[in-house]
């Protein structure tokens, strides 16, 4: 069965500093990979996605992520964080084929921004 | 387009009561799914549907029923609510094309079972 691991439950970053959130997945086939962000009390917003092709994908709000098949990773990065980036971030892998559907999520990383 | 809508936004139930969480989408999407979100657990798939009349279980289906009589609607039923079902529930939909695979999420329903 597929799984997603986000090793960091909480991360604290100073405003203006760079950010990297880690995501590792376990999946038998070529994965569909996603990063979502959730502000407190809000729904989920898609930051970016990887299906195939270029392994470095650009998303909204200045985020990017790199797919590394050899490391089974899909880490999220941002060169300079803003206070408004404080939120919960979820990595997810999409099921495909065989009549199955849906996303498997990691448990999330809570991002705290220090002034 | 309204996208994915969920009703109600908030609900309080007593143990043993039943209720239906409504989910509708106006994008003519084939695929729909239900997730629950609990602190420290991320989102977990409850049930999904790959088209009208076709549903299947996800990771945590116990205590929940679904049906898909139309493309637009995918209600989630709690037949006998338990405190363990206190959670935030999200419905999602996507088109059938594998080349997109983007899930569109509803705003969520916050359910408390006392």
Coordinates of N, CA and C in Angstrom, one line a residue:
Chain A
X1 N 0.8 -1.2 0.0 CA 0.0 0.0 0.0 C 0.9 1.2 0.0
X2 N 0.3 2.3 -0.6 CA 1.1 3.5 -0.7 C 1.1 4.2 0.7
X3 N 2.2 5.0 0.9 CA 2.2 5.8 2.2 C 3.0 7.1 1.9
X4 N 2.8 8.1 2.7 CA 3.5 9.3 2.6 C 4.0 9.7 4.0
X5 N 5.3 10.1 4.1 CA 5.9 10.5 5.3 C 6.4 11.9 5.3
X6 N 5.9 12.7 6.2 CA 6.5 14.0 6.4 C 7.2 14.0 7.8
X7 N 8.5 14.0 7.7 CA 9.3 13.7 9.0 C 9.2 14.8 10.0
X8 N 8.9 16.0 9.6 CA 8.9 17.1 10.5 C 7.5 17.5 10.9
X9 N 7.1 17.4 12.1 CA 5.8 17.8 12.6 C 5.6 19.3 12.6
X10 N 6.7 19.9 13.2 CA 6.7 21.4 13.3 C 8.0 21.9 12.7
X11 N 8.0 23.0 12.0 CA 9.2 23.7 11.6 C 9.0 25.2 11.9
X12 N 10.1 25.8 12.4 CA 10.1 27.2 12.7 C 11.1 27.9 11.8
X13 N 10.7 28.9 11.1 CA 11.6 29.6 10.2 C 11.5 31.1 10.4
X14 N 12.5 31.8 10.3 CA 12.5 33.3 10.4 C 12.0 33.9 9.1
X15 N 11.2 34.9 9.2 CA 10.7 35.6 8.0 C 11.9 36.1 7.1
X16 N 11.7 35.8 5.9 CA 12.8 36.1 4.9 C 13.8 35.0 4.7
X17 N 13.8 34.0 5.6 CA 14.7 32.8 5.4 C 14.1 31.8 4.4
X18 N 15.0 30.9 4.0 CA 14.5 29.9 3.0 C 13.9 28.8 3.8
X19 N 13.1 28.0 3.0 CA 12.3 26.9 3.6 C 12.4 25.6 2.8
X20 N 12.5 24.5 3.5 CA 12.4 23.2 2.8 C 11.6 22.3 3.7
X21 N 10.5 21.8 3.1 CA 9.7 20.8 3.8 C 9.8 19.5 3.2
X22 N 10.1 18.5 4.0 CA 10.4 17.1 3.4 C 9.2 16.3 3.3
X23 N 9.2 15.5 2.2 CA 8.2 14.5 1.9 C 8.8 13.3 1.3
X24 N 8.5 12.1 1.8 CA 8.9 10.9 1.2 C 7.7 10.0 1.0
X25 N 7.7 9.3 -0.1 CA 6.5 8.5 -0.4 C 7.0 7.0 -0.7
X26 N 6.0 6.2 -0.6 CA 6.2 4.8 -0.9 C 5.0 4.4 -1.8
X27 N 5.3 4.0 -3.1 CA 4.3 3.7 -4.0 C 4.9 2.9 -5.1
X28 N 4.2 1.9 -5.6 CA 4.7 1.0 -6.5 C 4.9 1.5 -7.9
X29 N 4.2 2.4 -8.3 CA 4.2 2.9 -9.7 C 4.7 4.4 -9.7
X30 N 4.7 4.9 -10.9 CA 5.0 6.4 -11.0 C 3.9 7.1 -10.3
X31 N 4.3 7.9 -9.3 CA 3.3 8.6 -8.5 C 2.8 9.9 -9.1
X32 N 1.6 10.3 -8.7 CA 1.1 11.6 -8.9 C 1.4 12.3 -7.5
X33 N 2.1 13.4 -7.4 CA 2.5 14.0 -6.2 C 1.9 15.4 -6.0
X34 N 1.6 15.7 -4.8 CA 0.9 17.0 -4.6 C 1.4 17.6 -3.3
X35 N 1.4 19.0 -3.2 CA 1.5 19.7 -2.0 C 0.3 20.6 -1.8
X36 N -0.3 20.5 -0.6 CA -1.5 21.3 -0.3 C -1.1 22.2 0.9
X37 N -1.7 23.3 1.0 CA -1.6 24.2 2.2 C -2.9 24.4 2.8
X38 N -3.0 24.5 4.2 CA -4.2 24.7 4.9 C -4.0 25.7 6.0
X39 N -4.6 26.9 5.9 CA -4.6 27.9 6.9 C -5.6 27.5 8.0
X40 N -5.4 28.0 9.2 CA -6.3 27.5 10.3 C -7.8 27.7 10.0
X41 N -8.5 26.7 10.2 CA -10.0 26.7 10.0 C -10.4 26.8 8.6
X42 N -9.5 26.6 7.7 CA -9.8 26.7 6.2 C -9.7 25.4 5.6
X43 N -10.1 25.4 4.3 CA -9.9 24.2 3.5 C -8.5 24.0 2.9
X44 N -8.4 23.1 1.9 CA -7.1 22.9 1.4 C -6.9 23.6 0.0
X45 N -5.7 24.1 -0.1 CA -5.4 24.8 -1.4 C -4.2 24.1 -2.0
X46 N -4.3 23.8 -3.3 CA -3.3 23.1 -4.0 C -2.1 24.1 -4.3
X47 N -0.9 23.8 -3.9 CA 0.3 24.6 -4.1 C 0.9 24.2 -5.5
X48 N 1.1 22.9 -5.7 CA 1.7 22.4 -6.9 C 1.5 20.9 -7.0
X49 N 1.8 20.4 -8.2 CA 1.6 19.0 -8.5 C 2.7 18.5 -9.4
X50 N 2.9 17.2 -9.4 CA 3.9 16.5 -10.3 C 3.2 15.3 -10.9
X51 N 3.2 15.2 -12.2 CA 2.6 14.1 -12.9 C 3.7 13.3 -13.6
X52 N 4.5 14.1 -14.4 CA 5.5 13.5 -15.3 C 6.4 14.7 -15.8
X53 N 7.4 14.4 -16.5 CA 8.2 15.4 -17.2 C 9.2 16.0 -16.2
X54 N 9.4 17.3 -16.4 CA 10.4 18.1 -15.6 C 10.2 17.8 -14.1
X55 N 11.3 17.4 -13.5 CA 11.2 17.0 -12.1 C 11.1 18.2 -11.1
X56 N 11.4 19.4 -11.6 CA 11.3 20.6 -10.8 C 10.0 21.3 -11.2
X57 N 9.1 21.4 -10.3 CA 7.8 22.0 -10.6 C 7.6 23.3 -9.8
X58 N 7.0 24.2 -10.5 CA 6.7 25.5 -9.9 C 5.2 25.6 -9.5
X59 N 5.0 26.2 -8.4 CA 3.6 26.3 -7.9 C 3.2 27.8 -7.6
X60 N 2.2 27.9 -6.9 CA 1.7 29.2 -6.5 C 2.5 29.8 -5.3
X61 N 2.4 31.1 -5.1 CA 2.9 31.7 -3.9 C 4.4 31.6 -3.8
X62 N 5.1 31.3 -4.9 CA 6.6 31.3 -4.9 C 7.1 29.9 -4.5
X63 N 6.3 28.9 -4.3 CA 6.8 27.6 -4.0 C 7.2 26.8 -5.2
X64 N 8.2 25.9 -4.9 CA 8.6 24.9 -5.9 C 8.8 23.6 -5.2
X65 N 8.9 22.5 -6.0 CA 9.2 21.2 -5.4 C 9.9 20.4 -6.4
X66 N 10.8 19.5 -5.9 CA 11.6 18.7 -6.8 C 11.3 17.2 -6.6
X67 N 11.0 16.5 -7.6 CA 10.7 15.1 -7.5 C 12.1 14.3 -7.8
X68 N 12.4 13.5 -6.8 CA 13.6 12.7 -6.9 C 13.3 11.2 -6.8
X69 N 13.2 10.5 -7.9 CA 12.7 9.2 -7.9 C 13.7 8.3 -7.1
X70 N 15.0 8.5 -7.2 CA 16.0 7.7 -6.5 C 15.8 7.8 -5.0
X71 N 15.3 8.9 -4.5 CA 15.2 9.1 -3.0 C 13.7 9.0 -2.6
X72 N 12.8 8.7 -3.5 CA 11.4 8.7 -3.3 C 11.0 9.9 -2.5
X73 N 11.4 11.1 -3.0 CA 11.1 12.3 -2.2 C 10.5 13.4 -3.2
X74 N 9.8 14.3 -2.5 CA 9.1 15.4 -3.2 C 9.1 16.5 -2.3
X75 N 10.3 17.1 -2.1 CA 10.4 18.2 -1.1 C 10.0 19.6 -1.6
X76 N 9.3 20.3 -0.7 CA 8.8 21.6 -1.0 C 9.8 22.7 -0.6
X77 N 10.0 23.7 -1.4 CA 11.0 24.7 -1.1 C 10.4 26.1 -1.4
X78 N 10.9 27.1 -0.7 CA 10.6 28.5 -1.0 C 11.8 29.3 -0.6
X79 N 12.3 30.2 -1.4 CA 13.6 30.9 -1.1 C 13.5 31.9 0.0
X80 N 12.3 32.5 0.2 CA 12.2 33.5 1.2 C 10.7 33.5 1.7
X81 N 10.5 33.1 3.0 CA 9.2 32.9 3.5 C 8.6 34.3 4.0
X82 N 7.3 34.4 4.0 CA 6.6 35.5 4.4 C 5.7 35.1 5.6
X83 N 5.4 36.0 6.5 CA 4.6 35.7 7.7 C 3.3 35.0 7.2
X84 N 2.8 35.3 6.1 CA 1.5 34.7 5.6 C 1.6 33.3 5.2
X85 N 2.9 32.8 5.2 CA 3.1 31.4 4.8 C 2.8 30.4 6.0
X86 N 2.7 31.0 7.2 CA 2.4 30.2 8.4 C 1.1 29.4 8.2
X87 N 1.2 28.1 8.2 CA 0.1 27.2 7.9 C 0.5 25.8 8.1
X88 N -0.5 24.9 7.8 CA -0.2 23.5 7.8 C 0.0 23.0 6.3
X89 N 1.1 22.2 6.1 CA 1.4 21.8 4.7 C 1.3 20.3 4.7
X90 N 0.6 19.8 3.6 CA 0.4 18.4 3.4 C 1.0 18.0 2.1
X91 N 1.7 16.9 2.1 CA 2.2 16.2 0.9 C 1.2 15.0 0.7
X92 N 0.9 14.7 -0.6 CA 0.0 13.7 -0.9 C 0.4 13.0 -2.2
X93 N 0.1 11.7 -2.2 CA 0.3 10.9 -3.4 C -1.0 10.4 -3.9
X94 N -1.2 10.4 -5.3 CA -2.5 10.0 -5.9 C -2.5 8.6 -6.3
X95 N -3.6 7.9 -6.0 CA -3.7 6.6 -6.5 C -4.1 6.6 -8.0
X96 N -3.8 5.6 -8.7 CA -4.2 5.6 -10.1 C -4.3 4.2 -10.6
X97 N -5.3 4.0 -11.5 CA -5.5 2.7 -12.1 C -6.1 1.7 -11.2
X98 N -6.5 0.6 -11.9 CA -7.0 -0.5 -11.1 C -8.4 -0.3 -10.5
X99 N -9.0 0.8 -10.9 CA -10.3 1.1 -10.3 C -10.3 1.9 -9.0
X100 N -9.1 2.1 -8.5 CA -8.9 2.9 -7.3 C -8.8 4.4 -7.5
X101 N -9.0 5.1 -6.5 CA -8.9 6.6 -6.6 C -8.7 7.2 -5.2
X102 N -8.4 8.4 -5.2 CA -8.2 9.2 -4.0 C -6.8 9.5 -3.7
X103 N -6.5 10.3 -2.7 CA -5.2 10.7 -2.3 C -4.8 10.1 -0.9
X104 N -3.5 9.7 -0.8 CA -3.0 9.4 0.5 C -2.1 10.5 1.0
X105 N -2.5 11.1 2.1 CA -1.8 12.3 2.7 C -0.8 11.9 3.7
X106 N 0.3 12.7 3.8 CA 1.1 12.7 5.0 C 0.4 13.3 6.1
X107 N 1.0 13.3 7.3 CA 0.3 13.8 8.5 C 0.5 15.3 8.7
X108 N 1.3 15.9 7.8 CA 1.3 17.3 7.8 C 2.6 17.9 8.5
X109 N 3.0 19.1 8.1 CA 4.0 19.8 8.8 C 3.5 21.2 9.1
X110 N 3.6 21.6 10.4 CA 3.1 22.9 10.8 C 4.2 23.9 10.7
X111 N 4.0 24.9 9.9 CA 5.1 25.9 9.7 C 4.8 27.1 10.5
X112 N 5.8 27.5 11.3 CA 5.7 28.7 12.2 C 6.7 29.7 11.7
X113 N 6.3 30.9 11.5 CA 7.2 32.0 11.0 C 7.5 32.9 12.2
X114 N 8.8 33.1 12.4 CA 9.2 34.0 13.4 C 9.5 35.4 12.8
X115 N 9.1 36.4 13.5 CA 9.4 37.8 12.9 C 10.9 38.1 12.9
Chain B
X1 N -19.3 28.7 -11.8 CA -19.4 27.4 -11.1 C -19.2 27.5 -9.6
X2 N -20.0 26.8 -8.9 CA -19.8 26.8 -7.4 C -18.7 25.9 -7.0
X3 N -18.3 25.0 -7.8 CA -17.2 24.0 -7.5 C -17.8 22.9 -6.6
X4 N -17.1 22.6 -5.5 CA -17.6 21.5 -4.6 C -18.2 22.2 -3.4
X5 N -19.5 21.9 -3.1 CA -20.2 22.4 -2.0 C -20.5 21.4 -1.0
X6 N -20.4 21.7 0.3 CA -20.7 20.8 1.4 C -21.7 21.4 2.4
X7 N -22.7 20.7 2.8 CA -23.6 21.1 3.9 C -23.8 20.0 4.8
X8 N -24.0 20.3 6.1 CA -23.8 21.6 6.7 C -22.4 22.0 6.9
X9 N -22.1 23.2 7.4 CA -20.7 23.6 7.8 C -20.3 23.1 9.1
X10 N -21.3 23.1 10.0 CA -21.1 22.6 11.4 C -22.3 21.7 11.8
X11 N -22.0 20.7 12.6 CA -23.1 19.8 13.1 C -22.6 19.2 14.4
X12 N -23.6 19.2 15.4 CA -23.4 18.5 16.6 C -24.4 17.4 16.7
X13 N -23.9 16.2 17.0 CA -24.8 15.0 17.1 C -24.6 14.3 18.5
X14 N -25.6 13.6 18.9 CA -25.5 12.8 20.1 C -25.1 11.4 19.6
X15 N -24.4 10.7 20.5 CA -24.1 9.3 20.2 C -25.3 8.5 19.8
X16 N -25.2 7.8 18.7 CA -26.3 6.9 18.2 C -27.2 7.6 17.2
X17 N -27.1 8.9 17.1 CA -27.9 9.6 16.1 C -27.3 9.3 14.7
X18 N -28.2 9.5 13.7 CA -27.8 9.3 12.3 C -27.9 10.7 11.6
X19 N -27.1 10.8 10.5 CA -27.2 12.0 9.7 C -26.5 11.8 8.4
X20 N -26.7 12.7 7.5 CA -26.1 12.6 6.1 C -25.4 13.9 5.9
X21 N -24.1 13.8 5.5 CA -23.3 15.0 5.1 C -23.5 15.1 3.6
X22 N -23.8 16.2 3.1 CA -24.1 16.4 1.7 C -22.9 16.9 1.0
X23 N -22.7 16.5 -0.2 CA -21.6 16.9 -1.1 C -22.1 17.0 -2.5
X24 N -21.9 18.1 -3.2 CA -22.3 18.3 -4.6 C -21.2 19.0 -5.3
X25 N -21.1 18.7 -6.6 CA -20.2 19.4 -7.5 C -20.9 19.7 -8.8
X26 N -20.5 20.8 -9.4 CA -21.2 21.2 -10.7 C -20.2 21.2 -11.8
X27 N -19.1 20.4 -11.7 CA -18.1 20.4 -12.7 C -18.1 19.2 -13.6
X28 N -19.2 18.4 -13.4 CA -19.4 17.2 -14.2 C -18.2 16.2 -14.0
X29 N -17.6 16.2 -12.8 CA -16.5 15.3 -12.5 C -17.0 13.9 -12.3
X30 N -16.2 12.9 -12.8 CA -16.5 11.5 -12.6 C -16.2 11.0 -11.2
X31 N -15.1 11.5 -10.7 CA -14.5 10.9 -9.5 C -14.9 11.9 -8.3
X32 N -15.3 11.2 -7.2 CA -15.6 12.0 -6.0 C -15.1 11.1 -4.8
X33 N -14.8 11.8 -3.7 CA -14.3 11.1 -2.5 C -14.5 11.9 -1.3
X34 N -14.5 11.1 -0.2 CA -14.7 11.7 1.2 C -13.4 11.4 2.0
X35 N -13.0 12.5 2.8 CA -11.9 12.4 3.7 C -12.3 12.9 5.1
X36 N -11.6 12.4 6.1 CA -11.8 12.9 7.4 C -10.4 13.4 7.8
X37 N -10.4 14.6 8.5 CA -9.2 15.1 9.0 C -9.2 15.2 10.5
X38 N -8.2 14.6 11.2 CA -8.1 14.6 12.6 C -6.7 15.1 13.0
X39 N -6.6 15.8 14.1 CA -5.3 16.4 14.5 C -4.1 15.4 14.5
X40 N -3.1 15.8 13.8 CA -1.9 14.9 13.8 C -2.0 13.7 12.9
X41 N -3.1 13.6 12.1 CA -3.3 12.4 11.3 C -3.4 12.8 9.8
X42 N -3.4 14.0 9.5 CA -3.6 14.4 8.1 C -5.0 14.1 7.7
X43 N -5.2 13.9 6.4 CA -6.5 13.5 5.8 C -6.5 12.0 5.5
X44 N -7.5 11.4 5.8 CA -7.6 9.9 5.5 C -8.9 9.7 4.6
X45 N -8.7 8.8 3.6 CA -9.8 8.6 2.7 C -10.8 7.6 3.3
X46 N -12.1 8.0 3.2 CA -13.1 7.2 3.8 C -13.8 6.3 2.7
X47 N -14.3 6.9 1.7 CA -14.9 6.2 0.5 C -14.7 7.1 -0.7
X48 N -14.7 6.4 -1.8 CA -14.6 7.1 -3.1 C -15.5 6.5 -4.1
X49 N -15.7 7.3 -5.2 CA -16.6 6.8 -6.3 C -15.9 7.2 -7.6
X50 N -15.9 6.2 -8.5 CA -15.3 6.5 -9.8 C -16.4 6.8 -10.9
X51 N -17.6 6.9 -10.5 CA -18.7 7.2 -11.4 C -20.0 6.9 -10.8
X52 N -21.1 7.4 -11.4 CA -22.4 7.2 -10.8 C -22.7 5.7 -10.7
X53 N -23.1 5.3 -9.5 CA -23.4 3.9 -9.3 C -22.3 3.0 -8.8
X54 N -21.1 3.6 -8.7 CA -19.9 2.9 -8.4 C -19.2 3.5 -7.2
X55 N -19.1 2.8 -6.1 CA -18.4 3.3 -4.9 C -17.5 2.2 -4.4
X56 N -16.5 2.6 -3.6 CA -15.6 1.7 -3.0 C -15.0 2.3 -1.7
X57 N -14.5 1.4 -0.9 CA -14.0 1.8 0.4 C -12.5 2.4 0.3
X58 N -12.3 3.3 1.2 CA -10.9 3.8 1.3 C -10.3 3.3 2.5
X59 N -9.4 4.1 3.2 CA -8.6 3.6 4.3 C -9.4 3.4 5.6
X60 N -10.4 4.3 5.8 CA -11.2 4.2 7.1 C -12.7 4.2 6.9
X61 N -13.3 3.2 6.3 CA -14.7 3.2 5.9 C -15.7 2.8 7.0
X62 N -15.2 2.2 8.1 CA -16.1 1.7 9.1 C -17.0 2.8 9.7
X63 N -18.3 2.5 9.7 CA -19.2 3.5 10.4 C -19.8 4.5 9.4
X64 N -19.4 4.4 8.1 CA -19.9 5.3 7.1 C -20.4 4.5 5.9
X65 N -21.5 5.1 5.3 CA -22.0 4.5 4.0 C -22.1 5.6 3.0
X66 N -21.9 5.3 1.7 CA -22.1 6.2 0.6 C -22.9 5.6 -0.5
X67 N -23.4 6.4 -1.3 CA -24.0 6.0 -2.6 C -23.8 7.1 -3.6
X68 N -23.9 6.8 -4.8 CA -23.7 7.8 -5.9 C -24.8 7.5 -7.0
X69 N -25.9 8.1 -6.8 CA -27.0 7.9 -7.7 C -26.9 8.9 -8.9
X70 N -26.2 10.0 -8.7 CA -26.1 11.0 -9.8 C -24.6 11.4 -9.9
X71 N -24.2 12.0 -11.0 CA -22.8 12.5 -11.1 C -22.5 13.6 -10.1
X72 N -23.5 14.4 -9.8 CA -23.3 15.6 -9.1 C -23.2 15.4 -7.6
X73 N -23.9 14.4 -7.0 CA -24.0 14.2 -5.6 C -23.3 13.0 -5.0
X74 N -22.7 13.2 -3.8 CA -22.0 12.0 -3.2 C -22.2 12.2 -1.7
X75 N -23.4 11.8 -1.2 CA -23.6 12.0 0.3 C -22.9 10.9 1.1
X76 N -22.5 11.3 2.3 CA -21.9 10.4 3.3 C -22.8 10.3 4.5
X77 N -23.1 9.0 4.8 CA -24.1 8.7 5.9 C -23.4 8.1 7.1
X78 N -23.8 8.7 8.2 CA -23.4 8.1 9.5 C -24.7 7.5 10.1
X79 N -24.7 6.2 10.2 CA -25.9 5.5 10.6 C -26.1 5.5 12.1
X80 N -25.0 5.5 12.9 CA -25.1 5.5 14.3 C -23.8 6.2 14.8
X81 N -23.9 7.5 15.0 CA -22.7 8.3 15.3 C -22.0 7.9 16.6
X82 N -20.7 8.0 16.5 CA -19.9 7.6 17.7 C -18.9 8.8 18.0
X83 N -18.5 9.0 19.2 CA -17.6 10.1 19.5 C -16.3 10.0 18.6
X84 N -15.9 8.8 18.2 CA -14.7 8.7 17.4 C -14.9 9.2 16.0
X85 N -16.1 9.6 15.7 CA -16.4 10.2 14.4 C -16.3 11.7 14.4
X86 N -16.0 12.3 15.6 CA -15.8 13.7 15.7 C -14.6 14.0 14.8
X87 N -14.8 14.9 13.8 CA -13.7 15.2 12.9 C -14.2 16.3 11.9
X88 N -13.3 16.7 11.1 CA -13.7 17.6 10.0 C -13.7 16.7 8.7
X89 N -14.8 16.8 8.0 CA -15.0 16.0 6.8 C -14.9 16.9 5.5
X90 N -14.1 16.4 4.6 CA -13.9 17.1 3.3 C -14.3 16.1 2.2
X91 N -15.1 16.7 1.3 CA -15.4 16.1 0.0 C -14.6 16.6 -1.1
X92 N -14.2 15.8 -2.1 CA -13.4 16.2 -3.2 C -13.9 15.6 -4.5
X93 N -13.6 16.3 -5.6 CA -14.0 15.7 -6.9 C -12.8 16.0 -7.9
X94 N -12.8 15.2 -9.0 CA -11.8 15.4 -10.0 C -12.4 14.9 -11.3
X95 N -11.8 15.4 -12.4 CA -12.3 14.8 -13.7 C -11.6 13.5 -14.0
X96 N -12.0 12.8 -15.0 CA -11.5 11.5 -15.2 C -10.2 11.4 -15.9
X97 N -9.7 12.5 -16.4 CA -8.4 12.5 -17.1 C -7.2 12.3 -16.2
X98 N -6.4 11.2 -16.5 CA -5.3 11.0 -15.7 C -4.2 12.1 -15.8
X99 N -4.3 12.8 -16.9 CA -3.3 13.8 -17.1 C -3.5 15.0 -16.2
X100 N -4.6 15.1 -15.6 CA -4.8 16.2 -14.7 C -4.7 15.8 -13.2
X101 N -5.6 14.9 -12.9 CA -5.7 14.3 -11.6 C -5.8 15.3 -10.5
X102 N -6.2 16.5 -10.7 CA -6.3 17.5 -9.7 C -7.6 17.4 -8.9
X103 N -7.5 17.2 -7.6 CA -8.7 17.1 -6.7 C -9.1 18.5 -6.3
X104 N -10.4 18.7 -6.4 CA -11.0 20.0 -5.9 C -11.7 19.7 -4.6
X105 N -11.3 20.4 -3.6 CA -11.9 20.1 -2.3 C -13.0 21.1 -1.9
X106 N -14.0 20.6 -1.2 CA -15.0 21.4 -0.6 C -14.5 22.1 0.6
X107 N -15.3 23.0 1.2 CA -14.9 23.8 2.4 C -14.9 23.0 3.7
X108 N -15.5 21.8 3.7 CA -15.5 21.0 4.9 C -16.7 21.1 5.8
X109 N -16.9 20.0 6.5 CA -18.0 20.0 7.5 C -17.4 19.6 8.9
X110 N -17.6 20.4 9.9 CA -17.0 20.1 11.2 C -18.1 19.4 12.0
X111 N -17.8 18.2 12.4 CA -18.8 17.3 13.1 C -18.3 17.0 14.5
X112 N -19.2 17.3 15.5 CA -18.9 16.9 16.8 C -19.9 15.9 17.3
X113 N -19.5 14.8 17.9 CA -20.4 13.8 18.4 C -20.2 13.7 19.9
X114 N -21.2 13.9 20.6 CA -21.1 14.0 22.1 C -21.7 12.7 22.8

